[in-house]
Tab-separated table of C-alpha atoms in Angstrom:
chain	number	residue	atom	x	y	z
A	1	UNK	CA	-118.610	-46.900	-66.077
A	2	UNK	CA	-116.599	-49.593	-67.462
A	3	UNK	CA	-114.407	-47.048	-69.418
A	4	UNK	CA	-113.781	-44.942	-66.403
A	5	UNK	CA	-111.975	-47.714	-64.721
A	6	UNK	CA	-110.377	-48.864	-67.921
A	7	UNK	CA	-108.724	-45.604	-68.362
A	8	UNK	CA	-108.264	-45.071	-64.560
A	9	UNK	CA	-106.491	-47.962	-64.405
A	10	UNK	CA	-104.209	-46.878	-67.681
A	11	UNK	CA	-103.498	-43.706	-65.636
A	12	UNK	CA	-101.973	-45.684	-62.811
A	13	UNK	CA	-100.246	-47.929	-64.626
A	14	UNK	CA	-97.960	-45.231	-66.730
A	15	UNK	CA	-97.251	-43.419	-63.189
A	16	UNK	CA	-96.548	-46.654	-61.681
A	17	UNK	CA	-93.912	-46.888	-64.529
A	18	UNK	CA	-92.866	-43.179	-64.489
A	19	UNK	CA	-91.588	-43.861	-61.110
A	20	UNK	CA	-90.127	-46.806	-61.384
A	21	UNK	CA	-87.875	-45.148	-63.926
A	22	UNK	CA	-87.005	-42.485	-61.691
A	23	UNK	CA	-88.989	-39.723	-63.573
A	24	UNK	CA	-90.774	-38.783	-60.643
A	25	UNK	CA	-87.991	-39.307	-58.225
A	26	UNK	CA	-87.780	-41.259	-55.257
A	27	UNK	CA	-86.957	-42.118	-51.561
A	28	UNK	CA	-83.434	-42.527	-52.106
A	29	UNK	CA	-81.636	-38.827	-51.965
A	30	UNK	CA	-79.059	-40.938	-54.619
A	31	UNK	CA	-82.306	-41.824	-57.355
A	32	UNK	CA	-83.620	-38.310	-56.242
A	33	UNK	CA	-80.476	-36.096	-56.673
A	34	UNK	CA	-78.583	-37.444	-59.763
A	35	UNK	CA	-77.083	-34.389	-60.836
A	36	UNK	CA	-76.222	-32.967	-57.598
A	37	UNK	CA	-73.967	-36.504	-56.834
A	38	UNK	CA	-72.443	-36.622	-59.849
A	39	UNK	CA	-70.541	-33.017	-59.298
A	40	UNK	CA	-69.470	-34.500	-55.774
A	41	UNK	CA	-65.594	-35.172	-55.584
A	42	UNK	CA	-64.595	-38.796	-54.385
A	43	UNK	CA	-68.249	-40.032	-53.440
A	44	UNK	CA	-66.777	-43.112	-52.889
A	45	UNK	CA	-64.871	-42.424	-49.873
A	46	UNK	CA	-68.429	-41.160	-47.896
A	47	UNK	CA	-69.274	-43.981	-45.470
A	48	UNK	CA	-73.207	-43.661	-44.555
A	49	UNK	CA	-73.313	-44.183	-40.470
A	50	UNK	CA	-75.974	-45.268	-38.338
A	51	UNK	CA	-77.728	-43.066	-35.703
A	52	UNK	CA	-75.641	-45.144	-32.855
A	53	UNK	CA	-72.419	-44.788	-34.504
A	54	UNK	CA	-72.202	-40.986	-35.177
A	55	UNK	CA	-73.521	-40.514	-31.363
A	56	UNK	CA	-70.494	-42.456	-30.366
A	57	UNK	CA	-68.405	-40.688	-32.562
A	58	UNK	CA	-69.437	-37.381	-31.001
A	59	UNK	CA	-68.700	-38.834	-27.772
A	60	UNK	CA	-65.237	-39.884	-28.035
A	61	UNK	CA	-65.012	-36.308	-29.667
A	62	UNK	CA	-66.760	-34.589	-26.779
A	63	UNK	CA	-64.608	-36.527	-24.318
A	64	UNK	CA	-60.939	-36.034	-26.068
A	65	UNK	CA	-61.890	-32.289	-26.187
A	66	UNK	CA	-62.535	-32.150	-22.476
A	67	UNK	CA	-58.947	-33.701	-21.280
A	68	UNK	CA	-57.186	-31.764	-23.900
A	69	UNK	CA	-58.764	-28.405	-21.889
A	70	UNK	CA	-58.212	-29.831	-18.221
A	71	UNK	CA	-54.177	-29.587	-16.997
A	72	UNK	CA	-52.405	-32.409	-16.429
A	73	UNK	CA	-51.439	-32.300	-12.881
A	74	UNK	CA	-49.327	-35.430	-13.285
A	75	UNK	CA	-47.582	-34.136	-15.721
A	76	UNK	CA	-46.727	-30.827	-15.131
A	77	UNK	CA	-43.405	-30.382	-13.521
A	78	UNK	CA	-43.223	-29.102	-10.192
A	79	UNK	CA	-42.788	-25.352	-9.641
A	80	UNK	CA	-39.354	-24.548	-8.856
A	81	UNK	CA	-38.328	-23.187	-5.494
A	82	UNK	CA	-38.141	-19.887	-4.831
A	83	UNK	CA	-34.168	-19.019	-4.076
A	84	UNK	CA	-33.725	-17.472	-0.867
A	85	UNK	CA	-32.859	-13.813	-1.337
A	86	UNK	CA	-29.332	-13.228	-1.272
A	87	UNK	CA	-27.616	-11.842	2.016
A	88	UNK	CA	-26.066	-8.274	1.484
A	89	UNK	CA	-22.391	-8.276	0.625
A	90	UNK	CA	-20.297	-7.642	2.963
A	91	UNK	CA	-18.250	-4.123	3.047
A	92	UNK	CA	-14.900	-4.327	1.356
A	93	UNK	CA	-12.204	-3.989	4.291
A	94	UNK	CA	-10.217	-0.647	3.837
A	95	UNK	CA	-7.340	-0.538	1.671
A	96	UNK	CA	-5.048	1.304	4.436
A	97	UNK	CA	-4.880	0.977	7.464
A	98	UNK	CA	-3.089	3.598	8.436
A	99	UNK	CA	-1.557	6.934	6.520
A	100	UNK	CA	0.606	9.971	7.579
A	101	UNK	CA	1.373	12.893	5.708
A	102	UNK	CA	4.755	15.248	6.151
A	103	UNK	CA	4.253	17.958	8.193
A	104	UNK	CA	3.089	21.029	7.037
A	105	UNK	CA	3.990	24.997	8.037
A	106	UNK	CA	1.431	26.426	9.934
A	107	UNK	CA	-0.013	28.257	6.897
A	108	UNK	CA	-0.449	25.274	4.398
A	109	UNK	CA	-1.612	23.391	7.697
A	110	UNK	CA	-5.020	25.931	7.699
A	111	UNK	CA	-5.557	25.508	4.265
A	112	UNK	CA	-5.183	21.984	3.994
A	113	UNK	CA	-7.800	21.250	7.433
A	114	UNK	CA	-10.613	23.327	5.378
A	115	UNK	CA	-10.513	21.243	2.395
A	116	UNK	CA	-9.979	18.513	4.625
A	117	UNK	CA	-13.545	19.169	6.194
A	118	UNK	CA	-15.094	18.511	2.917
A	119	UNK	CA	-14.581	14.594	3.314
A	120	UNK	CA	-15.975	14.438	6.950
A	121	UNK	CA	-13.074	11.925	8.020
A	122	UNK	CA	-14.052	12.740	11.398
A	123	UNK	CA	-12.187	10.507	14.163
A	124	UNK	CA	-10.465	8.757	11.524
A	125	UNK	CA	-8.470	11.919	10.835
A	126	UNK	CA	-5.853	13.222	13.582
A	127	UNK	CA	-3.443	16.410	13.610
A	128	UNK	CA	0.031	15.859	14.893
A	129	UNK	CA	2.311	18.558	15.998
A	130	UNK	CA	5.791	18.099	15.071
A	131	UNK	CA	8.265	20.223	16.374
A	132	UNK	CA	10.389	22.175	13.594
A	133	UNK	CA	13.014	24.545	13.976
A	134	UNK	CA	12.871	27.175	10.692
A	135	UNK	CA	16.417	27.873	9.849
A	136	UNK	CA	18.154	31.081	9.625
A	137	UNK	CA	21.821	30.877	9.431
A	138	UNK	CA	24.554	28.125	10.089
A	139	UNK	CA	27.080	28.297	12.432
A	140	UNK	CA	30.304	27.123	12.125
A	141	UNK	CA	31.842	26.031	15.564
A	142	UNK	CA	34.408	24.426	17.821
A	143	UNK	CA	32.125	21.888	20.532
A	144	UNK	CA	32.594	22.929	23.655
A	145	UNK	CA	35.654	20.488	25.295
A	146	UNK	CA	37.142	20.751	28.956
A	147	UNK	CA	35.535	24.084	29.660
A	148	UNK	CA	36.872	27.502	29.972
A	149	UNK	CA	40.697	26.023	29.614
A	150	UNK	CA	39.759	23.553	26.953
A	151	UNK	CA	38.263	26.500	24.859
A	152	UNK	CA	41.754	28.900	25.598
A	153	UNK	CA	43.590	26.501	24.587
A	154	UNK	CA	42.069	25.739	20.743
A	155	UNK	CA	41.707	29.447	20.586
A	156	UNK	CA	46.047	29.774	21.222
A	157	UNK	CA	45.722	26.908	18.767
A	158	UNK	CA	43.821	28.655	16.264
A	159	UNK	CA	46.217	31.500	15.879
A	160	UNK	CA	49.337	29.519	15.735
A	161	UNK	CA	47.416	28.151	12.135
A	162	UNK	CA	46.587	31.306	11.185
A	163	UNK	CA	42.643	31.626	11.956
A	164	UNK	CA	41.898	35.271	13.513
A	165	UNK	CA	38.159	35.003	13.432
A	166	UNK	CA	36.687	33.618	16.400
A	167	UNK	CA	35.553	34.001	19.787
A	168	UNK	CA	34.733	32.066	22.439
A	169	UNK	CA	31.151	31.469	22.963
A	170	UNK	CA	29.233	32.209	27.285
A	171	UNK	CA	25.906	32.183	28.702
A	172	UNK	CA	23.732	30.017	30.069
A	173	UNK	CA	23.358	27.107	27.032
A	174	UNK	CA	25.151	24.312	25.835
A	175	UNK	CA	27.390	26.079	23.627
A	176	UNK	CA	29.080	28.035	26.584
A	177	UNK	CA	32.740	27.256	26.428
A	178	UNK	CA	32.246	26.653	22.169
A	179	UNK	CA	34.520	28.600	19.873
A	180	UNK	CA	32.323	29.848	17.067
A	181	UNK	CA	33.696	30.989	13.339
A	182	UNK	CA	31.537	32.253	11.496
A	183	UNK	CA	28.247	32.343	10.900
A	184	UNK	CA	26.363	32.189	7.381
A	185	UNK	CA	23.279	32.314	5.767
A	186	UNK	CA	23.519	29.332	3.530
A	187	UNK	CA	24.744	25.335	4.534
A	188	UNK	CA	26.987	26.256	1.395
A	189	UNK	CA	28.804	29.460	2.742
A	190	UNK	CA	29.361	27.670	6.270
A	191	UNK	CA	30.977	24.125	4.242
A	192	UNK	CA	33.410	26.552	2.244
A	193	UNK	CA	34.554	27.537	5.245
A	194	UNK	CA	34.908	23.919	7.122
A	195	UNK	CA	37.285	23.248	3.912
A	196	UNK	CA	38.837	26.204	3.772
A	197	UNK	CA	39.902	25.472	7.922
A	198	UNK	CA	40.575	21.681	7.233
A	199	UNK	CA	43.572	22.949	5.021
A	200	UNK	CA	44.630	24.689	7.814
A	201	UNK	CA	44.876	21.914	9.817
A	202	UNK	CA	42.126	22.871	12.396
A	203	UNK	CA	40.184	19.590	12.959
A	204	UNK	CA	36.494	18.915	14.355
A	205	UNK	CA	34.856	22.035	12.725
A	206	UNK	CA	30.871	21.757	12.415
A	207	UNK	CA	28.026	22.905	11.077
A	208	UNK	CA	24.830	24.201	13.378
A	209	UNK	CA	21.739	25.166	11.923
A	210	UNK	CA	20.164	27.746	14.088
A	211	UNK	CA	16.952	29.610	13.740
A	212	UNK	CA	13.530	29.673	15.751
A	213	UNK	CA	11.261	26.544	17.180
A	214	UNK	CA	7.944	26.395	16.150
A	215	UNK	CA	5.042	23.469	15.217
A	216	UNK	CA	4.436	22.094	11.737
A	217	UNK	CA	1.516	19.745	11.700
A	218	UNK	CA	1.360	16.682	9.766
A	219	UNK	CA	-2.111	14.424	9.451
A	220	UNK	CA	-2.801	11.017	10.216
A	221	UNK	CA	-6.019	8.994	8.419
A	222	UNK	CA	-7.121	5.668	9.345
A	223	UNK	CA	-9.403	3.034	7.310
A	224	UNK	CA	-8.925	4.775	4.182
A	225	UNK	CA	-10.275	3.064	0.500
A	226	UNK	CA	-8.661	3.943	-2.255
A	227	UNK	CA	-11.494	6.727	-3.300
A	228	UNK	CA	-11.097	8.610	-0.228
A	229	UNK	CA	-7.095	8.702	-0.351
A	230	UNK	CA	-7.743	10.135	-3.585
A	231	UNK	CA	-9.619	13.374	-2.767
A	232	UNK	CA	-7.122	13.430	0.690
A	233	UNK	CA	-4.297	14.123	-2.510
A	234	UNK	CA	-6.346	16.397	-4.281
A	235	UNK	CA	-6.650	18.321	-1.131
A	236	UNK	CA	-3.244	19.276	-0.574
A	237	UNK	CA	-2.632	19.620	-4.291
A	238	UNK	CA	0.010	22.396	-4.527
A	239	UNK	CA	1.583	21.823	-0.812
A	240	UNK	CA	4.832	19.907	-0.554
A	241	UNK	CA	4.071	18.070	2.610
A	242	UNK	CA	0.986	16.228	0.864
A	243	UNK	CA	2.791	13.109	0.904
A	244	UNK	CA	1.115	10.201	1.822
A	245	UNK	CA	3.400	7.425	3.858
A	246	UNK	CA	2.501	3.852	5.208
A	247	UNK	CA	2.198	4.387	9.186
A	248	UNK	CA	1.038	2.181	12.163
């Protein structure tokens, strides 16, 4: 009996000094893990915390985290205000008032309305008549001057200088009492001749177109742009009268 508890009481003895020299580890992870902390890099910078301390670590964590993710209404500028939508601009003001064309034989005057009707001027386009006379010959002539007498009497003059063709004009007109002499198909023709009596002597010849009256038409557009006198142009491409003139 006495030998059991000598050599129980050996036994505890060399654990009591196993432990103590760390052979059989112990409570502290540092005593109990030296290989582990030796690989660690910069174990002196770990700082051991209490339980209190890392909960109010979290905390301030927890808490910092929350503002970050709510908007800062005091800080966030205001919304800017919406600009009013801009009125419509206003329609340029036409760039004539007012233009007239020459007029145009009755012919060119068709043609010209129909491509005319392509644009759809409507009231702002008007037709004029213009009376025209279309000239056929030119008369050369003595006015008319104290009647019946008044016409004898150039006529007597007439020969004395030489001039055999003429004869005094009648009827029911304002030439009645004239002396005509000569009529001629061209201005030209009928101004040789003026000359030609001038060296005579014979003074206050003239120069009457005569032919038929008719119409020509010429066209008047108002509030035109510059787009729409454009195409007017192109209309009356190839007519002479498509002139376009400032009017009132």
């Amino acid at each position: 009996m006495v030998k059991f508890v000598f050599w129980a009481l050996l036994a505890a003895n060399a654990l009591l000094f196993a432990y103590g020299r760390g052979v059989l580890g112990s409570a502290d992870g540092e005593l109990r893990e030296p290989a582990r902390l030796s690989k660690q890099l910069a174990p002196g910078k770990l700082v051991l915390l209490s339980g209190e301390q890392a909960q109010a670590l979290a905390d301030a964590a927890r808490t910092e985290n929350t503002e970050a993710a709510e908007p800062d209404s005091e800080a966030a500028p205001e919304s800017a205000p919406v600009p009013a939508p801009a009125a419509p601009a206003a329609p340029a003001a036409p760039a004539f008032a007012c233009l007239e064309t020459e007029a145009y034989p009755a012919g060119d005057a068709r043609r010209f309305e129909t491509r005319l009707a392509r644009l759809e001027l409507g009231a702002r386009q008007t037709r004029l008549a213009v009376p025209y006379q279309e000239v056929t010959s030119h008369l050369v002539y003595l006015a008319p001057n104290g009647g019946k007498e008044g016409a004898e009497r150039r006529v007597a003059d007439l020969r004395e200088r030489g001039v055999s063709d003429y004869f005094i004009m009648q009827g029911d007109s304002p030439m009645r009492w004239a002396v005509s002499l000569g009529a001629f198909k061209t201005e030209a023709s009928a101004r040789t001749l003026v000359a030609q009596l001038a060296k005579k002597g014979v003074q206050g010849v003239r120069v009457l177109p005569r032919g038929p009256q008719s119409n020509r038409f010429a066209y008047r557009f108002r509030d035109i742009d510059g787009a729409t006198r454009a195409r007017i142009i192109e209309a009356g491409r190839g007519m002479e009268a498509t002139v376009l003139h400032i009017c009132k």
